[in-house]
JSON list of C-alpha atoms in Angstrom, two decimals:
[
{"chain": "A", "resi": 93, "resn": "MET", "atom": "CA", "xyz": [-5.09, 15.63, 30.23]},
{"chain": "A", "resi": 94, "resn": "ALA", "atom": "CA", "xyz": [-3.92, 18.00, 27.41]},
{"chain": "A", "resi": 95, "resn": "LEU", "atom": "CA", "xyz": [-0.96, 15.66, 26.68]},
{"chain": "A", "resi": 96, "resn": "LEU", "atom": "CA", "xyz": [-3.22, 12.71, 26.46]},
{"chain": "A", "resi": 97, "resn": "SER", "atom": "CA", "xyz": [-5.64, 14.33, 23.87]},
{"chain": "A", "resi": 98, "resn": "GLY", "atom": "CA", "xyz": [-2.71, 15.49, 21.86]},
{"chain": "A", "resi": 99, "resn": "ALA", "atom": "CA", "xyz": [-1.29, 11.91, 21.82]},
{"chain": "A", "resi": 100, "resn": "LYS", "atom": "CA", "xyz": [-4.81, 10.68, 20.69]},
{"chain": "A", "resi": 101, "resn": "THR", "atom": "CA", "xyz": [-4.91, 13.18, 17.92]},
{"chain": "A", "resi": 102, "resn": "PHE", "atom": "CA", "xyz": [-1.28, 12.25, 16.80]},
{"chain": "A", "resi": 103, "resn": "SER", "atom": "CA", "xyz": [-2.11, 8.55, 16.73]},
{"chain": "A", "resi": 104, "resn": "ASP", "atom": "CA", "xyz": [-5.32, 9.26, 14.84]},
{"chain": "A", "resi": 105, "resn": "THR", "atom": "CA", "xyz": [-3.22, 11.30, 12.26]},
{"chain": "A", "resi": 106, "resn": "CYS", "atom": "CA", "xyz": [-0.74, 8.45, 12.09]},
{"chain": "A", "resi": 107, "resn": "ILE", "atom": "CA", "xyz": [-3.37, 5.81, 11.53]},
{"chain": "A", "resi": 108, "resn": "SER", "atom": "CA", "xyz": [-5.00, 8.03, 8.74]},
{"chain": "A", "resi": 109, "resn": "LEU", "atom": "CA", "xyz": [-1.61, 8.83, 7.08]},
{"chain": "A", "resi": 110, "resn": "GLU", "atom": "CA", "xyz": [-0.93, 4.99, 7.26]},
{"chain": "A", "resi": 111, "resn": "SER", "atom": "CA", "xyz": [-4.18, 3.97, 5.59]},
{"chain": "A", "resi": 112, "resn": "VAL", "atom": "CA", "xyz": [-3.65, 6.71, 2.89]},
{"chain": "A", "resi": 113, "resn": "PHE", "atom": "CA", "xyz": [-0.04, 5.33, 2.36]},
{"chain": "A", "resi": 114, "resn": "ILE", "atom": "CA", "xyz": [-1.28, 1.78, 2.07]},
{"chain": "A", "resi": 115, "resn": "PHE", "atom": "CA", "xyz": [-4.09, 2.90, -0.47]},
{"chain": "A", "resi": 116, "resn": "PHE", "atom": "CA", "xyz": [-1.55, 4.45, -2.66]},
{"chain": "A", "resi": 117, "resn": "TYR", "atom": "CA", "xyz": [0.90, 1.58, -2.21]},
{"chain": "A", "resi": 118, "resn": "ASN", "atom": "CA", "xyz": [-1.74, -0.81, -3.54]},
{"chain": "A", "resi": 119, "resn": "LYS", "atom": "CA", "xyz": [-2.69, 1.57, -6.33]},
{"chain": "A", "resi": 120, "resn": "ARG", "atom": "CA", "xyz": [1.01, 1.80, -7.35]},
{"chain": "A", "resi": 121, "resn": "ILE", "atom": "CA", "xyz": [1.23, -1.95, -7.72]},
{"chain": "A", "resi": 122, "resn": "LEU", "atom": "CA", "xyz": [-1.93, -1.88, -9.71]},
{"chain": "A", "resi": 123, "resn": "LEU", "atom": "CA", "xyz": [-0.51, 0.76, -12.11]},
{"chain": "A", "resi": 124, "resn": "PHE", "atom": "CA", "xyz": [2.85, -1.03, -12.29]},
{"chain": "A", "resi": 125, "resn": "GLN", "atom": "CA", "xyz": [0.94, -4.18, -13.48]},
{"chain": "A", "resi": 126, "resn": "ILE", "atom": "CA", "xyz": [-1.05, -2.11, -15.95]},
{"chain": "A", "resi": 127, "resn": "ILE", "atom": "CA", "xyz": [2.05, -0.38, -17.43]},
{"chain": "A", "resi": 128, "resn": "LEU", "atom": "CA", "xyz": [4.16, -3.62, -17.50]},
{"chain": "A", "resi": 129, "resn": "ASN", "atom": "CA", "xyz": [1.39, -6.00, -18.80]},
{"chain": "A", "resi": 130, "resn": "PRO", "atom": "CA", "xyz": [2.05, -5.26, -22.54]},
{"chain": "A", "resi": 131, "resn": "TYR", "atom": "CA", "xyz": [5.85, -6.28, -21.87]},
{"chain": "A", "resi": 132, "resn": "PHE", "atom": "CA", "xyz": [5.00, -9.37, -20.15]},
{"chain": "A", "resi": 133, "resn": "SER", "atom": "CA", "xyz": [2.61, -10.29, -23.00]},
{"chain": "A", "resi": 134, "resn": "VAL", "atom": "CA", "xyz": [5.38, -9.87, -25.53]},
{"chain": "A", "resi": 135, "resn": "LEU", "atom": "CA", "xyz": [7.55, -12.16, -23.45]}
]
């Protein structure tokens, strides 16, 4: 049973890490657009 609860905790940790990663990945794209926006306006 201890192994099962450990696996559950591990999967919960992976899920939360994944959601944090996705959050920052989306924000990175947003920042990228904000930074590059003046250059695209010039083009």
